Tab-separated table of C-alpha atoms in Angstrom:
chain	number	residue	atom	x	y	z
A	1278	UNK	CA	28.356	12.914	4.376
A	1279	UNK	CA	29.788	13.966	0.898
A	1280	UNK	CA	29.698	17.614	-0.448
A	1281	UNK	CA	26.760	20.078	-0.754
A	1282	UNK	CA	25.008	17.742	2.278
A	1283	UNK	CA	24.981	14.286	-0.335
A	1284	UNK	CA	24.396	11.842	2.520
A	1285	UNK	CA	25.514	8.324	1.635
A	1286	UNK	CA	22.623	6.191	3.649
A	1287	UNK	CA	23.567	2.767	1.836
A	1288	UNK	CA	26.211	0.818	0.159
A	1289	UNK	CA	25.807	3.060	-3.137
A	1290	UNK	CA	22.755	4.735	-2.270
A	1291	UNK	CA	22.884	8.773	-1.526
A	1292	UNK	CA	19.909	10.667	-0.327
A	1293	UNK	CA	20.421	14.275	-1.842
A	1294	UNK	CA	18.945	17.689	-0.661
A	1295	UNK	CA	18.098	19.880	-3.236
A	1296	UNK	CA	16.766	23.405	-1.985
A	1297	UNK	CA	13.425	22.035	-0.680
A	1298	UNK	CA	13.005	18.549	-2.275
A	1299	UNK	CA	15.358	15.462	-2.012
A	1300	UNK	CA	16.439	12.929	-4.422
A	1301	UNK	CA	17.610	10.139	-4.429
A	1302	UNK	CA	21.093	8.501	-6.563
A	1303	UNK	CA	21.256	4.706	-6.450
A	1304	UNK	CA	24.703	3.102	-8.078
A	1305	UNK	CA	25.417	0.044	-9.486
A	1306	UNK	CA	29.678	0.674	-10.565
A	1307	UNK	CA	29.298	3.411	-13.286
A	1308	UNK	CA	25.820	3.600	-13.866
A	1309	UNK	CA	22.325	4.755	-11.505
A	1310	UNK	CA	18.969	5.018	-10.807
A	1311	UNK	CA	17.720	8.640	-9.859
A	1312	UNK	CA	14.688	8.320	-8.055
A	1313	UNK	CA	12.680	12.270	-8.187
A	1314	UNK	CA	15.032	15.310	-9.510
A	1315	UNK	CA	13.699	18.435	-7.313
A	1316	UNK	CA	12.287	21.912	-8.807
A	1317	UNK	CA	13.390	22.752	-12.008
A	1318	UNK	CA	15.874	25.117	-11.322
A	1319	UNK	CA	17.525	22.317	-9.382
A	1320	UNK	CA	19.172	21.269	-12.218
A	1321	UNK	CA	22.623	22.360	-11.945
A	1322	UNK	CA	22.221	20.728	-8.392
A	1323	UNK	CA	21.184	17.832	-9.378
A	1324	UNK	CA	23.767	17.526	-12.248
A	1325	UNK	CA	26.444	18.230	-9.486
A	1326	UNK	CA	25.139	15.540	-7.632
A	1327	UNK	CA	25.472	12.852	-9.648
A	1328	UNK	CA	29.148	14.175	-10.603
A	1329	UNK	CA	30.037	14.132	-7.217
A	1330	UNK	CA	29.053	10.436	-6.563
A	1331	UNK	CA	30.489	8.996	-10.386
A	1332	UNK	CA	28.151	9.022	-12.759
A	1333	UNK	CA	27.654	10.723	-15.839
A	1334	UNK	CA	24.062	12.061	-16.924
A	1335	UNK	CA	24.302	9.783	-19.688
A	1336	UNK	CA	24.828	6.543	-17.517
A	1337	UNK	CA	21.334	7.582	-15.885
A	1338	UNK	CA	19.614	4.032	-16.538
A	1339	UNK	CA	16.140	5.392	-15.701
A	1340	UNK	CA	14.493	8.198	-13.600
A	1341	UNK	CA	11.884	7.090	-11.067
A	1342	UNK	CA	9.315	9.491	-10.826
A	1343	UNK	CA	7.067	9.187	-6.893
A	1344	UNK	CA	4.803	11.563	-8.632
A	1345	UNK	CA	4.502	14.539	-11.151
A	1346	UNK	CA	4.239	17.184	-8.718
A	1347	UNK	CA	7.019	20.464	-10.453
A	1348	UNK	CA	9.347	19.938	-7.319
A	1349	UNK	CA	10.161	15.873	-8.215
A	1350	UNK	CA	9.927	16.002	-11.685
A	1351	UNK	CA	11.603	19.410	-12.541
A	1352	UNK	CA	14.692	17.800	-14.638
A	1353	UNK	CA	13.055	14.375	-16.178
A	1354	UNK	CA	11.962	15.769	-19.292
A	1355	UNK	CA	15.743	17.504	-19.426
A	1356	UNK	CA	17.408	14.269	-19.206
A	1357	UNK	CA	14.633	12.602	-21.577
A	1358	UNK	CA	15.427	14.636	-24.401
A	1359	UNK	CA	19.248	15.393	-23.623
A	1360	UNK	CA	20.263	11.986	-23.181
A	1361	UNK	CA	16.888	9.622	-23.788
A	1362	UNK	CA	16.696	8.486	-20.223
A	1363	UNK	CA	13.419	6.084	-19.631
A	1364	UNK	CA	11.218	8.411	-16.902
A	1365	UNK	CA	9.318	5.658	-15.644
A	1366	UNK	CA	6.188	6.114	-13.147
A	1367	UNK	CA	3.146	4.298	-12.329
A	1368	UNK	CA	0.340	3.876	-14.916
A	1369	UNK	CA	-1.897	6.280	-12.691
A	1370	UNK	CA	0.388	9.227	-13.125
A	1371	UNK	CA	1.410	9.009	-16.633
A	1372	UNK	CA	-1.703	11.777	-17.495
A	1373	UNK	CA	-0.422	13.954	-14.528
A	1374	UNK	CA	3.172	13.915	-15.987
A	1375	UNK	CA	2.118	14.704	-19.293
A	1376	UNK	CA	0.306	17.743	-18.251
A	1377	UNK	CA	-3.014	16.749	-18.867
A	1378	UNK	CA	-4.374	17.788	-15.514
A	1379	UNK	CA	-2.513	19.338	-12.796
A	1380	UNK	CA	-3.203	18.217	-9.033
A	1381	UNK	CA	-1.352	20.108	-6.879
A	1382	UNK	CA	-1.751	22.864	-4.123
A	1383	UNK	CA	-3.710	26.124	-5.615
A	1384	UNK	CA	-3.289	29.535	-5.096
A	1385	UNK	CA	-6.100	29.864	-3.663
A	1386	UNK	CA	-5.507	27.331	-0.749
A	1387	UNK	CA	-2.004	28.889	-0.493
A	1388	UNK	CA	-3.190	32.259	0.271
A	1389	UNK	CA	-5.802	31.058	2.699
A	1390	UNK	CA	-3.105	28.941	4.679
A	1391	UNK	CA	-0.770	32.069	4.509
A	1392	UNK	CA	-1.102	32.858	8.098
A	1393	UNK	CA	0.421	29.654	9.322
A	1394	UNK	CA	3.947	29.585	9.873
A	1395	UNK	CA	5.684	28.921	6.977
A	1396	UNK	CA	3.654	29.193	4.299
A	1397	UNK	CA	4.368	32.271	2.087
A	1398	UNK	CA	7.911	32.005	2.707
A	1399	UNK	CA	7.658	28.731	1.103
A	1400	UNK	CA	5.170	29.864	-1.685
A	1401	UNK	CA	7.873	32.428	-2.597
A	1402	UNK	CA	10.485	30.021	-2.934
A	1403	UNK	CA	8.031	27.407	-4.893
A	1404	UNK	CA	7.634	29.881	-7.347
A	1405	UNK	CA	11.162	31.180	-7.276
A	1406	UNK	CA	12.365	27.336	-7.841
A	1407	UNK	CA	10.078	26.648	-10.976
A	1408	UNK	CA	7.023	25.052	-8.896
A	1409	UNK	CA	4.537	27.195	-11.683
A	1410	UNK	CA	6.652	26.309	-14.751
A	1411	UNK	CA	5.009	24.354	-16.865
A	1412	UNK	CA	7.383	20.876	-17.927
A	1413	UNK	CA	5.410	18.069	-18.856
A	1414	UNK	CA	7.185	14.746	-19.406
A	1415	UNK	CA	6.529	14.197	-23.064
A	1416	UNK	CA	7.227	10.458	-22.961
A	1417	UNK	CA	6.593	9.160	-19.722
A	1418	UNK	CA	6.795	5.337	-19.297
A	1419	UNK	CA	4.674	2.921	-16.989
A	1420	UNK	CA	6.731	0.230	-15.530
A	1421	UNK	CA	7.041	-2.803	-17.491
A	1422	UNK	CA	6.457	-4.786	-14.306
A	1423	UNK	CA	4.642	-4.979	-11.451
A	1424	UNK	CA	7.399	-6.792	-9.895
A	1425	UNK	CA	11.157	-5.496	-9.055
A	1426	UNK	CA	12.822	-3.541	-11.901
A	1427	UNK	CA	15.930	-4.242	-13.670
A	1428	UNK	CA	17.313	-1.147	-12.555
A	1429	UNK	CA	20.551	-0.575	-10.446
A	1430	UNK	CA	19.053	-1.537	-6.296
A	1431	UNK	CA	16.084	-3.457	-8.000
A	1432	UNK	CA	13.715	-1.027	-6.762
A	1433	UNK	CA	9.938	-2.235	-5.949
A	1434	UNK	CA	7.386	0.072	-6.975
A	1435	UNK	CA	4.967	0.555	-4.194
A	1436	UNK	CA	1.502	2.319	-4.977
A	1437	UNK	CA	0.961	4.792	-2.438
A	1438	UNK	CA	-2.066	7.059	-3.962
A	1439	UNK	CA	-3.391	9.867	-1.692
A	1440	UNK	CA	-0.721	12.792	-2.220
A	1441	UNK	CA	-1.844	11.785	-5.803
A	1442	UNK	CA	-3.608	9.201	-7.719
A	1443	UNK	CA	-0.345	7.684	-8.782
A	1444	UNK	CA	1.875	8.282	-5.938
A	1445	UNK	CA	4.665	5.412	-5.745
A	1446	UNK	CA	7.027	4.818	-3.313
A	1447	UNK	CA	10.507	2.380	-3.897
A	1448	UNK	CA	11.505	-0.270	-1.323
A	1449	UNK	CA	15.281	-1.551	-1.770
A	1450	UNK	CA	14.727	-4.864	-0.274
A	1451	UNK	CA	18.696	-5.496	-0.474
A	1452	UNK	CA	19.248	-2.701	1.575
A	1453	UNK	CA	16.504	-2.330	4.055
A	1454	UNK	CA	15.506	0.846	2.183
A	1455	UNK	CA	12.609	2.668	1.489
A	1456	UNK	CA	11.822	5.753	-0.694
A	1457	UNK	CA	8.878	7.493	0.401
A	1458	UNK	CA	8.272	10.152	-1.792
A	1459	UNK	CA	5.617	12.378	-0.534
A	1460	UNK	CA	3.198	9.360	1.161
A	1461	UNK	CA	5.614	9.642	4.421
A	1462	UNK	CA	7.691	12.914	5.346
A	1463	UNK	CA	10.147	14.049	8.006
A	1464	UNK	CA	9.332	17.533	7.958
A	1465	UNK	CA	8.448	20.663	5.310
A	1466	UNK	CA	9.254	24.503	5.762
A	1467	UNK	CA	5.425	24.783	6.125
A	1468	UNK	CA	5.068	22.092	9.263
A	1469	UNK	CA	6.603	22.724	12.934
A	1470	UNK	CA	6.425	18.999	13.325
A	1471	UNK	CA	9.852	16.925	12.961
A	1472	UNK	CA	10.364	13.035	12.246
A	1473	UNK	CA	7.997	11.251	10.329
A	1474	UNK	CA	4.192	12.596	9.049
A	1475	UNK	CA	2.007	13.744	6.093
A	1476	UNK	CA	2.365	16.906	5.046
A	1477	UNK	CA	0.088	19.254	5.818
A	1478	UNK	CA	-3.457	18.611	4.125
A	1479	UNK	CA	-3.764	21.310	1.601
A	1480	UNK	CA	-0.806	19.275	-0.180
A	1481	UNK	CA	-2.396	16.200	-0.411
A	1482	UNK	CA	-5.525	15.336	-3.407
A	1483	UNK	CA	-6.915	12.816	-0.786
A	1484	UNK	CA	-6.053	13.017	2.352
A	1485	UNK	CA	-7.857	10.410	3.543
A	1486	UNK	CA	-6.276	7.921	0.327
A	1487	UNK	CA	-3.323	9.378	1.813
A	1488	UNK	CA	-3.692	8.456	5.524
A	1489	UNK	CA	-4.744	4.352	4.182
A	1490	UNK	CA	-1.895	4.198	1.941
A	1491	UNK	CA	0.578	4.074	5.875
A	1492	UNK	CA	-0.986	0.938	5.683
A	1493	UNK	CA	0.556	-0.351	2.282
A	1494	UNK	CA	4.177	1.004	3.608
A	1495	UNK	CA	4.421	-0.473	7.322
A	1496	UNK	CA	4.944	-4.001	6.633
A	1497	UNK	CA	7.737	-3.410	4.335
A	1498	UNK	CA	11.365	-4.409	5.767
A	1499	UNK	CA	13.427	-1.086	5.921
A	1500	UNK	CA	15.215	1.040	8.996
A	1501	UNK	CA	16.189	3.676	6.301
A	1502	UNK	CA	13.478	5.741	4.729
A	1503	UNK	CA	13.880	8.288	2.265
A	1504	UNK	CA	11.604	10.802	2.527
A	1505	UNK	CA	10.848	13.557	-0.458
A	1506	UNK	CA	11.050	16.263	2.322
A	1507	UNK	CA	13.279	16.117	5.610
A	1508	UNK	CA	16.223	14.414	6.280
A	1509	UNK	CA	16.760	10.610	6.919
A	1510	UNK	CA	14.923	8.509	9.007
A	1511	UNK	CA	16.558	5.769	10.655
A	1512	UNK	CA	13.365	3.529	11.982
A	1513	UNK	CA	11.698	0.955	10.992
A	1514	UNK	CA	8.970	1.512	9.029
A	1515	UNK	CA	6.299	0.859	11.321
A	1516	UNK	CA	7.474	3.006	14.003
A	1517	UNK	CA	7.249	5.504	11.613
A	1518	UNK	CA	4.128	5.023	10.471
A	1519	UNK	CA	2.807	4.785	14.025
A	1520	UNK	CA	4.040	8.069	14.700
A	1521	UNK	CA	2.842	9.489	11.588
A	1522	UNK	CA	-0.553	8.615	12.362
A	1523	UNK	CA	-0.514	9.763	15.969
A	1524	UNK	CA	0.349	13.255	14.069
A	1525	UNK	CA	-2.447	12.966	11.999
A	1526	UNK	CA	-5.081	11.917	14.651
């Protein structure tokens, strides 16, 4: 483990905690893919992060968006405009990024889930973080392939929609890992649970979209996955899918 909790998981790949959502840094010498980039005010964080493993916010090749929720894509637009990094997402969530609809968690269903465990602590923090600011992506790209990209760690897109309509996650076929985004979790401040599930269902758009899209993920090759919340999980990916549905039953 690095400073400020950077956990190296791969040759060149670092799983980073921000203060509720991970990201993730993947190298290639001087230059990196940054998968997600937390809450807004994560920025200085995030900035550190990438200092702290070698690369300048300039040698950013692209940002990999799993979805346009405030908490992954709080610095995208920042580096867009600051340096002209590519923020690159599936065709799905290009609207959502650019702020033409928001689907995420209301007020409403916050305050009526405020008497579990967890939940208005982390409502305070959400907004406390940026998770109500409003920073669409102004350019947001679809990939230009359906295929691997020609990115550092050749991620695979992976359409996971449920959390929301465009929900991706990124398999690293060259080193058995797998960024999961929001489709598969190892825990939230709202959830008593630990290792891998959904988060709770007032997160998710579909739950049920949610739930089929395990389905997509547990055939991939991977004993690292990535999750957007929690720490690392070292399983394969259909344990962890297993268990995440035995959670959800």
């Amino acid at each position: 483990m690095l400073n400020d909790g950077i956990v190296e998981v791969g040759s060149d790949v670092y799983l980073v905690p921000g203060s509720s959502t991970n990201w993730v840094i993947v190298k290639d010498g001087d230059i990196a893919t940054l998968v997600d980039t937390g809450y807004p005010r994560d920025r200085e964080r995030l900035l550190a992060s990438l200092a702290a493993v070698g690369v300048a916010p300039q040698a950013v090749t692209a940002v990999l968006i799993t979805h346009a929720h405030n908490d992954h894509l709080g610095a995208a637009e920042y580096l867009r405009r600051t340096h002209g990094t590519p923020v690159l997402m599936h065709r799905a969530e290009l609207p959502h990024a650019r702020r033409e609809f928001l689907h995420q968690v209301s007020v409403g269903q916050v305050l009526a889930n405020g008497w579990r465990p967890g939940v208005l602590p982390w409502a305070v923090h959400a907004l406390r973080a940026g998770g109500t600011e409003h920073i669409p992506v102004v350019e947001p790209q679809a990939f230009p392939t359906e295929s691997r990209l020609d990115l550092p760690g050749r991620p695979l897109p992976v359409l996971t929609p449920g959390h929301t309509d465009g929900h991706c996650a990124y398999h690293l076929p060259d080193a058995g890992i797998l960024i999961t985004g929001d489709a598969l979790v190892s825990g939230h401040p709202t959830s008593r649970r630990r290792g891998a599930q959904l988060l709770p269902r007032m997160f998710h758009r579909d739950r049920a979209r949610a739930l089929d899209s395990l389905t997509v993920l547990e055939d991939l090759e991977a004993d690292v996955l990535l999750p957007g919340h929690g720490p690392v999980l070292r399983s394969t990916v259909g344990v962890a899918v297993e268990h995440a549905r035995e959670l959800a039953a």
